[in-house]
Structures are given as structure tokens and as C-alpha cells.
mmCIF file of C-alpha atoms in Angstrom:
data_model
loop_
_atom_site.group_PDB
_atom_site.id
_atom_site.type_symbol
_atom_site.label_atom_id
_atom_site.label_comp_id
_atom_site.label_asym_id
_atom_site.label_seq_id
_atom_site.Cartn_x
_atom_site.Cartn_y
_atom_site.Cartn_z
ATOM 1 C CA UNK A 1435 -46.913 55.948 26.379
ATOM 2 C CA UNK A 1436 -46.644 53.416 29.871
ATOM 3 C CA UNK A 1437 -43.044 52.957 29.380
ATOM 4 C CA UNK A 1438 -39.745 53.963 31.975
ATOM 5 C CA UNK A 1439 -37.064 55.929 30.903
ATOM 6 C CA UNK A 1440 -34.288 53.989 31.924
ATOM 7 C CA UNK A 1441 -30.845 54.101 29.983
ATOM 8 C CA UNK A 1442 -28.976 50.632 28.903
ATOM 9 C CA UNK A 1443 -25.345 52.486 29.021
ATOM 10 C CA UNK A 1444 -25.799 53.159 32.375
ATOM 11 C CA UNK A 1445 -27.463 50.772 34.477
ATOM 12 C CA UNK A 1446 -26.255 47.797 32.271
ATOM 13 C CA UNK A 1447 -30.074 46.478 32.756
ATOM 14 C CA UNK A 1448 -32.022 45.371 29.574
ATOM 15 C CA UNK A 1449 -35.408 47.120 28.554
ATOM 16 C CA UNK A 1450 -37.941 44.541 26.961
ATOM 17 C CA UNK A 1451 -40.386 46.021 25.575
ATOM 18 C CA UNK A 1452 -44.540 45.607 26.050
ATOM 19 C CA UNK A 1453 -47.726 46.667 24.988
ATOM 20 C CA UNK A 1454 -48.755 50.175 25.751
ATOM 21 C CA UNK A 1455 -50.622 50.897 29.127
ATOM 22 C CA UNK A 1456 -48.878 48.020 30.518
ATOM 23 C CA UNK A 1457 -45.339 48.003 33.213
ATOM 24 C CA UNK A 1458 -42.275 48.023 31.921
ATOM 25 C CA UNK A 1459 -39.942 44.289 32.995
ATOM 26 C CA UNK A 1460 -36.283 45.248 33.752
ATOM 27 C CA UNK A 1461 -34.125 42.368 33.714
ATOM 28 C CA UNK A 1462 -31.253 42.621 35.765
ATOM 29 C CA UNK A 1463 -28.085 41.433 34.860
ATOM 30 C CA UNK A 1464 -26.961 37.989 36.117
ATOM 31 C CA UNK A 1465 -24.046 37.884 38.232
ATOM 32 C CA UNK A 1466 -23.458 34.546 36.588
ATOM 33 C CA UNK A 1467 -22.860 35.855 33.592
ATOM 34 C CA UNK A 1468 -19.550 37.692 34.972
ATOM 35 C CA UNK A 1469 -16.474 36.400 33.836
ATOM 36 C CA UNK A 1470 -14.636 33.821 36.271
ATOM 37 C CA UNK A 1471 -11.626 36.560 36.552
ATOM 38 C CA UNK A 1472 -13.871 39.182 37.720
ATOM 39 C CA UNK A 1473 -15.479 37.230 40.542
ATOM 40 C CA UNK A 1474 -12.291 35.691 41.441
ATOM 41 C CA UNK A 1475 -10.342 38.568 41.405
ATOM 42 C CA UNK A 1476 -11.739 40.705 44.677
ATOM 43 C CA UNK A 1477 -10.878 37.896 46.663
ATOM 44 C CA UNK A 1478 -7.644 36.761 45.340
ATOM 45 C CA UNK A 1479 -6.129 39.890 45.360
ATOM 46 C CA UNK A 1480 -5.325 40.512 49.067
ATOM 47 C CA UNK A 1481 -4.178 36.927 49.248
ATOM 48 C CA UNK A 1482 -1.529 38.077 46.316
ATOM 49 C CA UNK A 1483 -0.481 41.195 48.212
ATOM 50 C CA UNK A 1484 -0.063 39.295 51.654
ATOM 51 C CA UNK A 1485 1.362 35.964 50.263
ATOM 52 C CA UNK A 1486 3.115 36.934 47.005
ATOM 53 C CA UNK A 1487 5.771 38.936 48.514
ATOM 54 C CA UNK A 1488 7.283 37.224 51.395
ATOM 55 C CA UNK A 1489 7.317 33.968 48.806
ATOM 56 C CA UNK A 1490 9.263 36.395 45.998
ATOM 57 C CA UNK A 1491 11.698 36.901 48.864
ATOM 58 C CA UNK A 1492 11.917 33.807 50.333
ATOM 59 C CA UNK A 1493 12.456 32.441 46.718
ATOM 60 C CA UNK A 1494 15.599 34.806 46.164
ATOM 61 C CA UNK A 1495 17.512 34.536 49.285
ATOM 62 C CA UNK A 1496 17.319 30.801 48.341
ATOM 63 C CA UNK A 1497 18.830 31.192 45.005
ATOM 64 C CA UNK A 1498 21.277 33.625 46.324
ATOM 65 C CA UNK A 1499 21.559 30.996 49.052
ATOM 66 C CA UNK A 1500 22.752 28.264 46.419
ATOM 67 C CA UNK A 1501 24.951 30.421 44.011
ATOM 68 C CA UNK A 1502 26.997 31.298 47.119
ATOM 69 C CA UNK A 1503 27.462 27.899 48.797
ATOM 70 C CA UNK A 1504 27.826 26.182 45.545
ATOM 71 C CA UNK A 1505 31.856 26.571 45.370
ATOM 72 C CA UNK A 1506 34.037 24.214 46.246
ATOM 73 C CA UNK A 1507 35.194 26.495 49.283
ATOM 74 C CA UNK A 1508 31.983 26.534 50.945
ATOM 75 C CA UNK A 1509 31.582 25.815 54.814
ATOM 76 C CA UNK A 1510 27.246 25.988 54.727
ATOM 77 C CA UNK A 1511 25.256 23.492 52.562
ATOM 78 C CA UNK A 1512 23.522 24.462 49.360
ATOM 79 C CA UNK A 1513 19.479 24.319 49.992
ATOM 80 C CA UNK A 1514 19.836 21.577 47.385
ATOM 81 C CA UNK A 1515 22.421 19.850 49.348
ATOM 82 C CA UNK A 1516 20.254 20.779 52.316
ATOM 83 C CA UNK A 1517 17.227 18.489 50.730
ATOM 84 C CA UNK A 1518 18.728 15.687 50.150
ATOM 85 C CA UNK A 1519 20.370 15.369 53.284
ATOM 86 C CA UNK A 1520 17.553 15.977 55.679
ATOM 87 C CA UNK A 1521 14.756 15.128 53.477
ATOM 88 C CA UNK A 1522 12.964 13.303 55.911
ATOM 89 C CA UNK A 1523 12.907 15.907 58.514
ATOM 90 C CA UNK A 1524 11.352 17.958 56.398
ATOM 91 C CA UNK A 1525 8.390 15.463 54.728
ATOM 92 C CA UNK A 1526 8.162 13.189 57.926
ATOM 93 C CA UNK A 1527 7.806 15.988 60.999
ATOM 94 C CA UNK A 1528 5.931 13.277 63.164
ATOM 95 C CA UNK A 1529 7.472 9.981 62.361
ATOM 96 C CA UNK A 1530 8.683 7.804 65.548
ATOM 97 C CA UNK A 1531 11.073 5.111 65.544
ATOM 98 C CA UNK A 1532 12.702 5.166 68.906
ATOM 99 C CA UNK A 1533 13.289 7.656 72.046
ATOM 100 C CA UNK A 1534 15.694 9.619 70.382
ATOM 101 C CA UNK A 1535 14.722 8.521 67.002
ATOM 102 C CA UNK A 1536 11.705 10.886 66.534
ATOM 103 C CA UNK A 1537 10.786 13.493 64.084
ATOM 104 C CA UNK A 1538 11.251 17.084 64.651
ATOM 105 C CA UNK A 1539 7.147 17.562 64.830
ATOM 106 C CA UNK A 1540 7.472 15.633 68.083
ATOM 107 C CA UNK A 1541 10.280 17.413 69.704
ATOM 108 C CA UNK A 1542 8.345 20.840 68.896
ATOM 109 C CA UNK A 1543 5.780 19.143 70.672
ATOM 110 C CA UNK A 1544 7.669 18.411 73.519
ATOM 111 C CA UNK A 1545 9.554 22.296 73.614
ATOM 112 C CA UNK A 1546 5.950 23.650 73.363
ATOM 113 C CA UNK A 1547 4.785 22.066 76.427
ATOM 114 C CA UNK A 1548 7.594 23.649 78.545
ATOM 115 C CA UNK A 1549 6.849 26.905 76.907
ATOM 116 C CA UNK A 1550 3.022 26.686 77.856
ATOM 117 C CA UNK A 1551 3.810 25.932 81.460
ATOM 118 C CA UNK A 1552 6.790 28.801 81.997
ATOM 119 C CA UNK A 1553 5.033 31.209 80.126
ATOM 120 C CA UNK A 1554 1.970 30.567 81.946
ATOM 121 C CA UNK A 1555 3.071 31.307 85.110
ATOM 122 C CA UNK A 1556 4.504 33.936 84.046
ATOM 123 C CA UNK A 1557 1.652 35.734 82.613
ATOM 124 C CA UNK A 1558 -0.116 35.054 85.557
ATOM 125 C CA UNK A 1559 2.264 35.934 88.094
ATOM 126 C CA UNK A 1560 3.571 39.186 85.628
ATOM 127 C CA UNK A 1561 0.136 40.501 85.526
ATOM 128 C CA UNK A 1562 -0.578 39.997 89.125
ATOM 129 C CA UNK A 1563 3.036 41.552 89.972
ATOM 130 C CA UNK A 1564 2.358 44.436 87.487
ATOM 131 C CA UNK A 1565 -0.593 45.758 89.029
ATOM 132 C CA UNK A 1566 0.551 45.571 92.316
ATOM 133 C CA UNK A 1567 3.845 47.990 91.358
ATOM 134 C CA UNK A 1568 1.258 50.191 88.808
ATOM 135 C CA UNK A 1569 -1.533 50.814 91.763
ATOM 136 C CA UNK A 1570 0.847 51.121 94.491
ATOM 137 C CA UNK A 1571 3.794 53.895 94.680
ATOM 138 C CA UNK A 1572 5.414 52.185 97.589
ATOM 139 C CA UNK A 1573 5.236 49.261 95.582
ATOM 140 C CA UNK A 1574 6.827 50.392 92.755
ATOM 141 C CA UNK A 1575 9.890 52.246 94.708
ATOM 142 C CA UNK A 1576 10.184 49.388 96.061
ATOM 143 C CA UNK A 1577 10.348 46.362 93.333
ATOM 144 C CA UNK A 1578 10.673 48.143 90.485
ATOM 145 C CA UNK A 1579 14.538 48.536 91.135
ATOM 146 C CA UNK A 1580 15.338 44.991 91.730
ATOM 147 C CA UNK A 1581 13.176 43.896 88.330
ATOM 148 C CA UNK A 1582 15.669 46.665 86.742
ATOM 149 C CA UNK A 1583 18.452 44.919 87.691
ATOM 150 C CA UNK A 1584 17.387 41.025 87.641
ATOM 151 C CA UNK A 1585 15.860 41.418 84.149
ATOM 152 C CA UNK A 1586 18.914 42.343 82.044
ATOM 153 C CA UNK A 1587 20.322 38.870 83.750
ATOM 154 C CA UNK A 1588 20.892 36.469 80.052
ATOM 155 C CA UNK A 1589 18.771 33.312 80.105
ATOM 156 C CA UNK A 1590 21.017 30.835 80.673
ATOM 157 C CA UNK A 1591 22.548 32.614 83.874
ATOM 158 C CA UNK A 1592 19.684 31.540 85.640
ATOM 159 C CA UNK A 1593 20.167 27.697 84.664
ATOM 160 C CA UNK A 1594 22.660 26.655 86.929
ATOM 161 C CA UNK A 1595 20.603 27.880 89.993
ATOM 162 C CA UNK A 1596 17.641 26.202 88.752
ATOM 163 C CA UNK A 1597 19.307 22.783 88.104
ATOM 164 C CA UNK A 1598 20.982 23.236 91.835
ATOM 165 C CA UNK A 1599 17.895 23.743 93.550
ATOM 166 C CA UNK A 1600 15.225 21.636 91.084
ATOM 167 C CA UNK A 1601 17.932 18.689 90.697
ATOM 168 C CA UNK A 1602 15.939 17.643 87.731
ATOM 169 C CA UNK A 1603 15.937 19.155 83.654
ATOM 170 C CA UNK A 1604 12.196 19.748 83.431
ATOM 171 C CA UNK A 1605 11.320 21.851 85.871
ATOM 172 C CA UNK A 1606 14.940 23.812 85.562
ATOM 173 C CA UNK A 1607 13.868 24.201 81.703
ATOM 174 C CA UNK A 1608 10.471 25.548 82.881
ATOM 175 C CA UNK A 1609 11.833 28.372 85.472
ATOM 176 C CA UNK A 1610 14.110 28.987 82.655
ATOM 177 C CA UNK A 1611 11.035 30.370 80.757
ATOM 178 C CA UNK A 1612 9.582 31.546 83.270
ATOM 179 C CA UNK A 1613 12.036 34.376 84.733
ATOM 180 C CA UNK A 1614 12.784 35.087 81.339
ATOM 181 C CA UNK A 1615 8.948 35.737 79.926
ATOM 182 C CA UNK A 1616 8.036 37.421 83.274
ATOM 183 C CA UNK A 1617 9.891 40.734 82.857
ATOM 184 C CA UNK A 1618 8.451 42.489 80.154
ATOM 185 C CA UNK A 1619 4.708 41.254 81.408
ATOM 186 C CA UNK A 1620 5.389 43.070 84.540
ATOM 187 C CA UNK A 1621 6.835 46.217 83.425
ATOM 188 C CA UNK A 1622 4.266 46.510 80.480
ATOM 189 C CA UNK A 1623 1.121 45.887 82.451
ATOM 190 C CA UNK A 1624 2.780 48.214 85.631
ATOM 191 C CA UNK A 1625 2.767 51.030 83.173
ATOM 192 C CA UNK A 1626 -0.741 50.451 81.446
ATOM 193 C CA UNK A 1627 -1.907 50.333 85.334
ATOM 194 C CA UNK A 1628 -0.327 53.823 86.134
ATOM 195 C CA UNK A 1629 -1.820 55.080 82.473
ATOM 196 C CA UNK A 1630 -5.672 54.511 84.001
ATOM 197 C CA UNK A 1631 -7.249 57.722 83.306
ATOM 198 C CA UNK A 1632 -8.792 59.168 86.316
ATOM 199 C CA UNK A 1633 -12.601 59.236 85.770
ATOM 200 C CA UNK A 1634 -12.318 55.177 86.001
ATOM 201 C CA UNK A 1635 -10.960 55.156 88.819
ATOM 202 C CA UNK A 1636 -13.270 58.484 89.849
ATOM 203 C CA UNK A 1637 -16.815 55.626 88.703
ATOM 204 C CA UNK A 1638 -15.046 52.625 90.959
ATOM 205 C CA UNK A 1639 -15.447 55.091 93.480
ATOM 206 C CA UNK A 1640 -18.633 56.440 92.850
ATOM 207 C CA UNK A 1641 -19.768 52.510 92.811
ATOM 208 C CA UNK A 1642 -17.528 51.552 95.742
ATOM 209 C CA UNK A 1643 -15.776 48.594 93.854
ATOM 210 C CA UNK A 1644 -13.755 46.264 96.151
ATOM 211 C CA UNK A 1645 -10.397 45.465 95.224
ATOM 212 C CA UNK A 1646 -11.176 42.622 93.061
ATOM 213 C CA UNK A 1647 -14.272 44.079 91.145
ATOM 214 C CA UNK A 1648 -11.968 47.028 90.590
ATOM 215 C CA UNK A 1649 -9.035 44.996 89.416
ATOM 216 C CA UNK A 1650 -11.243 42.777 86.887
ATOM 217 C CA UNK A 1651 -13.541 45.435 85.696
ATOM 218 C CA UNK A 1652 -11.489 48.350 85.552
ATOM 219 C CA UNK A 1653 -7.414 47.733 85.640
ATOM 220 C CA UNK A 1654 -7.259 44.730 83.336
ATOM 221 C CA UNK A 1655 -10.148 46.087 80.427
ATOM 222 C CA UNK A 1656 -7.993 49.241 80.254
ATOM 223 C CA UNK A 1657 -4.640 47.895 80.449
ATOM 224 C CA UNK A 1658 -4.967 45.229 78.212
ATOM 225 C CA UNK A 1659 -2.905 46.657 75.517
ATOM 226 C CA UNK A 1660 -0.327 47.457 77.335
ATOM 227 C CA UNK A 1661 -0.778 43.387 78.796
ATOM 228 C CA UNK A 1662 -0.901 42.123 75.583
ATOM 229 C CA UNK A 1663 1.849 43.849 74.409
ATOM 230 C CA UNK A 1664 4.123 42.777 77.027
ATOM 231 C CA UNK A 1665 2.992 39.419 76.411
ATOM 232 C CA UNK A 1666 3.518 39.178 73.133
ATOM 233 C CA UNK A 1667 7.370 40.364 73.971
ATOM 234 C CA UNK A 1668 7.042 37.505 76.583
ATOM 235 C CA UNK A 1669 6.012 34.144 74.244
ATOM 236 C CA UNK A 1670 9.288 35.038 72.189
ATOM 237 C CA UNK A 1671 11.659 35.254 74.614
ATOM 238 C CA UNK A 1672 9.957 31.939 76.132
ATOM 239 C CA UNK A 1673 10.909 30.500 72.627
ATOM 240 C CA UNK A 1674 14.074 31.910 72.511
ATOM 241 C CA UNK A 1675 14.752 30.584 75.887
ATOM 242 C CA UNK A 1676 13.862 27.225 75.859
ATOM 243 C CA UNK A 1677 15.470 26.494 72.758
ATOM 244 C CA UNK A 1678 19.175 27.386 74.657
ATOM 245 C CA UNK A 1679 17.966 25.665 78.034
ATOM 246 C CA UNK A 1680 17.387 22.627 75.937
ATOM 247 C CA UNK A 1681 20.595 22.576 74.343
ATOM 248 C CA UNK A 1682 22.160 22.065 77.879
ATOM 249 C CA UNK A 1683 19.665 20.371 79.901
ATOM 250 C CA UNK A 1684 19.293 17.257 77.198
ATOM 251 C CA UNK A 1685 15.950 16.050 76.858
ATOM 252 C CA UNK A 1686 14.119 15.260 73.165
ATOM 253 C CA UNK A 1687 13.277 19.237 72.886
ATOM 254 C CA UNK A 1688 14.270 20.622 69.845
ATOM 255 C CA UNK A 1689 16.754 22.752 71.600
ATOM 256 C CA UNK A 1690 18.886 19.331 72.566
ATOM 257 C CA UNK A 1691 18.196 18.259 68.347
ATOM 258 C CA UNK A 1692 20.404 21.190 67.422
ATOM 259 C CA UNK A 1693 22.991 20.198 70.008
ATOM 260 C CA UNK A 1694 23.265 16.897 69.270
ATOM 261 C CA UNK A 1695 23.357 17.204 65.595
ATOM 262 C CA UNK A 1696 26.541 20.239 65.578
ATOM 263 C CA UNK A 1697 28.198 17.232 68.026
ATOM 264 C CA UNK A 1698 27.442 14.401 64.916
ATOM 265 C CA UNK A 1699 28.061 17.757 62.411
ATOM 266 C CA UNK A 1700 24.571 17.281 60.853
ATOM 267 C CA UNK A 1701 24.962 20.902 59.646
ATOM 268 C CA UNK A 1702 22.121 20.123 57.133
ATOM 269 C CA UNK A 1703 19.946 18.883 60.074
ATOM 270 C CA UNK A 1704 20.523 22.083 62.250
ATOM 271 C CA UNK A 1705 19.195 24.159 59.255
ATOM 272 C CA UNK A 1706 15.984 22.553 58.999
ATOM 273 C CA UNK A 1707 15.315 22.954 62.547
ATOM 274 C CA UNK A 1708 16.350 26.389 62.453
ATOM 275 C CA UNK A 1709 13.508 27.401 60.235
ATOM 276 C CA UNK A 1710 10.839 24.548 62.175
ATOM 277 C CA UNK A 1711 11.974 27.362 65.059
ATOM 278 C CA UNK A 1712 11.399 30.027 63.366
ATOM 279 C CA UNK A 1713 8.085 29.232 61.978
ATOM 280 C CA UNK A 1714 6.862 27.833 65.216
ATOM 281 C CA UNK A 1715 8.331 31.755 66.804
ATOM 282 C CA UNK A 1716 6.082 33.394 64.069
ATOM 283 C CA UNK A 1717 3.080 31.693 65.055
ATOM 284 C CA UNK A 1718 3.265 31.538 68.628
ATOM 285 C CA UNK A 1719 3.621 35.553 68.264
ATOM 286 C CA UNK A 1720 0.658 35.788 65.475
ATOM 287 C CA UNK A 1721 -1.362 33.545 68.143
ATOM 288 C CA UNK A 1722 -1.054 35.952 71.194
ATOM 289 C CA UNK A 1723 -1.665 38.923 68.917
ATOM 290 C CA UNK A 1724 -5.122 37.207 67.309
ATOM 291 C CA UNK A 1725 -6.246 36.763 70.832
ATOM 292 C CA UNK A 1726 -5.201 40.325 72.090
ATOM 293 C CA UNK A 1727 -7.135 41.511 69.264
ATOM 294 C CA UNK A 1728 -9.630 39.629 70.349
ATOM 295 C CA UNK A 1729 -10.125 40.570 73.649
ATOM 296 C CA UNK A 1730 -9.132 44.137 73.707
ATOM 297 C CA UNK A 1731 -11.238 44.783 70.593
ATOM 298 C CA UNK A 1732 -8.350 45.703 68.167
ATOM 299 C CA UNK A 1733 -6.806 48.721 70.493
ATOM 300 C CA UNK A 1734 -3.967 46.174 71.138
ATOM 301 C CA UNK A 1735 -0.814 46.809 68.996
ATOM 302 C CA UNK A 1736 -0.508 44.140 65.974
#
């Protein structure tokens, strides 16, 4: 007989047949042969489910957007309106044409700098700060307290002590950020410290760790949620803050845009940098949470 039982229906493989005696050739089928649908669709299909819906959203608060500020009695602009106003600040984010006369790409640019140095130090110092209060009890009796109380001081608050003793915009901007962002760094990584379990600290015993091997090889790898976490809380207050430092300290930041263009009432202008903001918020957050993911190996909240 010298031939396979093999069934057509359900291995979709074609028999051909051959002499008696002889192997039986199975021809598999080609994956070329598939429809284009059916190899597009596995990987266009989480794209639609991630990308479809915020755009279906985004697409009806703009038309409810432009039936409601379409009457006469309107105070907002239409997003039509909204286009043709500030048209170039939307197609020409990096265009220069004077000091002021820059596009909003730039003075992004310029608020993101401030951010990266504030919120630097911050992180930095918060973590440092954090483990002292979450290894010590002393510590924490005694400085946890007075971050209770200087913490739920607003932003801003803190701007005319910084421009007294800085005399200068920058670096007022940039402690701005920073005693803003450092708060929730400190009391997140403080209370991944104190969550430790025991047998890690019972092994930097056993292998007599210093101070220093114990705070990089033990504290940090197990706290790092809790870090990341808190810094992810951190970058947006950062954001929030330097946009409202910049609207009083001057500058080309995007913060001193929106002042200046309520002052001209460039209400179209103000709109357009609300969602540059916005945008710039959203990825500033996804960044920090791609590399907490990254370096606490997914444990670290998303």
C-alpha cells in the first residue's frame, strides 16, 4: 500500500499521490497564499483597540465642541475658528523669526529644560531623603512632620522666596520644580524603604553589606516601585508647575506664551498651547513609566 493516512479537511495539507512502495510528499500550505486581510489583521487589531477609541472621542468632543460655540453668543472659539486663527502654531511648531517671535516647538523646548533640571534634583535628592526617613525611625519622627506640612504649600507660594533670594527667573523657575516634584518622591520611596521584607535585610547581614552596597543592592531594587511611582506623580507636577512659574517669571517658556497671549486676547492661541501642554504632560508621564518598567521589570504600577 506505502501510502499515509493523512486527512485534507483537517490539516489543510495536500496529498499527491505516487507509485506504490514509494513515500508519500505532503505539501504544505503556503502562507503566501493567505489572503492580505488575514495576515494583516493579527497585527492591526490591537492598534484599532488602542488607537480607535481615544480618536472616536477626541472626534466627538470636537463636534460637540463646534455645535456649541457656533452661536452668535459664544465667548470660546469654534475648533474651526480655532484653525484658522492659529494655523501656524499648529503646522510650524519650530519656526523662528525673532526672540519672542518663535514657534511653540521651541518654547516647549525651552520649559523642558527647566523641568529636566528641577525634577532632577529632585529625584535625586527625594530618593536620597526617602531612604534616610524609611531606614531610620528617628529620622522619620523627625522630618516626616515638617514634609507634612511644607508639601501641601501651592506652587507658586514658593516663587516669591525664590525670586528674593535667586534675584534671577531661571533658577527661581527651577526651585519652583523642584520643591514641588520632591514631595511625593520622598514620601513614596520612604514607604517602599519601610515595606523591605525582612529576610533582605536578614542576607545584607548574613553578607555584612556596608551602607552603600546595602542601599544600591538591596533598598533601591526593592523599592523601586514604590520610586517609580512617586516619580511618575513627580514629572507632572514639574509640568504643572513650570507652566504657572512661567506665566509670572517671563521668559520664552510656554508658560509666559499663554500669558502673553490672554494680555493680546489670542484666545485661539492659548488653546493650541493648551493641548501642546497636554500632549507634552502625557508623554513625559508615558516616558517615566516605560523606563520604570524597564528597570523594575514590570512590578512598577503602569
Amino acid at each position: 500500500m506505502g501510502q499515509a493516512v493523512l486527512k485534507e479537511a483537517d490539516t489543510g495539507a495536500k496529498i499527491v499521490p505516487l507509485p506504490a512502495g514509494k513515500a508519500q510528499v505532503v505539501s504544505l500550505p503556503s502562507v503566501a497564499g493567505k489572503p492580505l486581510a488575514a495576515r494583516i489583521l493579527p497585527w492591526l487589531r490591537p492598534v484599532l483597540q488602542n488607537v480607535l477609541p481615544p480618536l472616536v472621542t477626541v472626534a466627538l468632543i470636537l463636534l460637540f465642541w463646534q455645535i456649541a460655540a457656533s452661536g452668535p453668543q459664544s465667548s470660546l472659539p469654534a475648533p474651526t475658528r480655532i484653525w484658522e486663527e492659529a494655523k501656524d502654531l499648529i503646522t510650524e511648531p519650530f519656526y523662528w523669526a525673532g526672540t519672542q517671535d518663535i514657534g511653540l516647538g521651541w518654547r516647549i523646548l525651552v520649559s523642558l529644560q527647566r523641568v529636566a533640571i528641577g525634577f532632577g534634583l529632585a529625584a535625586v535628592a527625594g530618593v536620597l531623603i526617602g531612604a534616610l526617613i524609611g531606614q531610620s525611625v528617628w529620622a522619620m519622627r523627625g522630618l516626616d512632620p515638617v514634609f507634612q506640612v511644607l508639601r501641601t504649600v501651592p506652587p507658586l507660594a514658593w516663587l516669591p522666596l525664590s525670586l528674593a533670594a535667586f534675584r534671577d527667573s531661571q533658577p527661581s523657575a527651577i526651585f519652583v520644580i523642584f520643591i514641588t516634584a520632591i514631595w511625593p518622591v520622598i514620601i513614596n520611596t520612604a514607604v517602599g524603604i519601610r515595606n523591605i521584607p525582612q529576610d533582605y535585610r536578614n542576607v545584607a547581614e548574613v553578607l555584612r553589606l556596608n551602607q552603600v552596597e546595602f542601599f544600591f543592592k538591596i533598598m533601591v531594587p526593592s523599592a523601586a516601585p514604590y520610586i517609580f511611582t512617586g516619580l511618575r506623580i513627580g514629572v507632572g507636577l514639574s509640568w504643572l508647575a513650570i507652566v504657572a512659574a512661567e506665566m509670572l517669571t517671563g521668559g520664552v517658556g510656554i508658560g509666559f506664551f499663554i500669558w502673553d497671549a490672554w494680555n493680546s486676547s489670542r484666545l485661539s492661541d492659548i488653546i493650541v498651547a493648551l493641548v501642546y501642554i497636554g500632549v507634552v504632560g502625557f508623554f513625559l508621564d508615558r516616558l517615566v513609566a516605560f523606563i520604570g518598567t524597564i528597570v523594575t521589570r514590570g512590578t512598577a504600577a503602569n
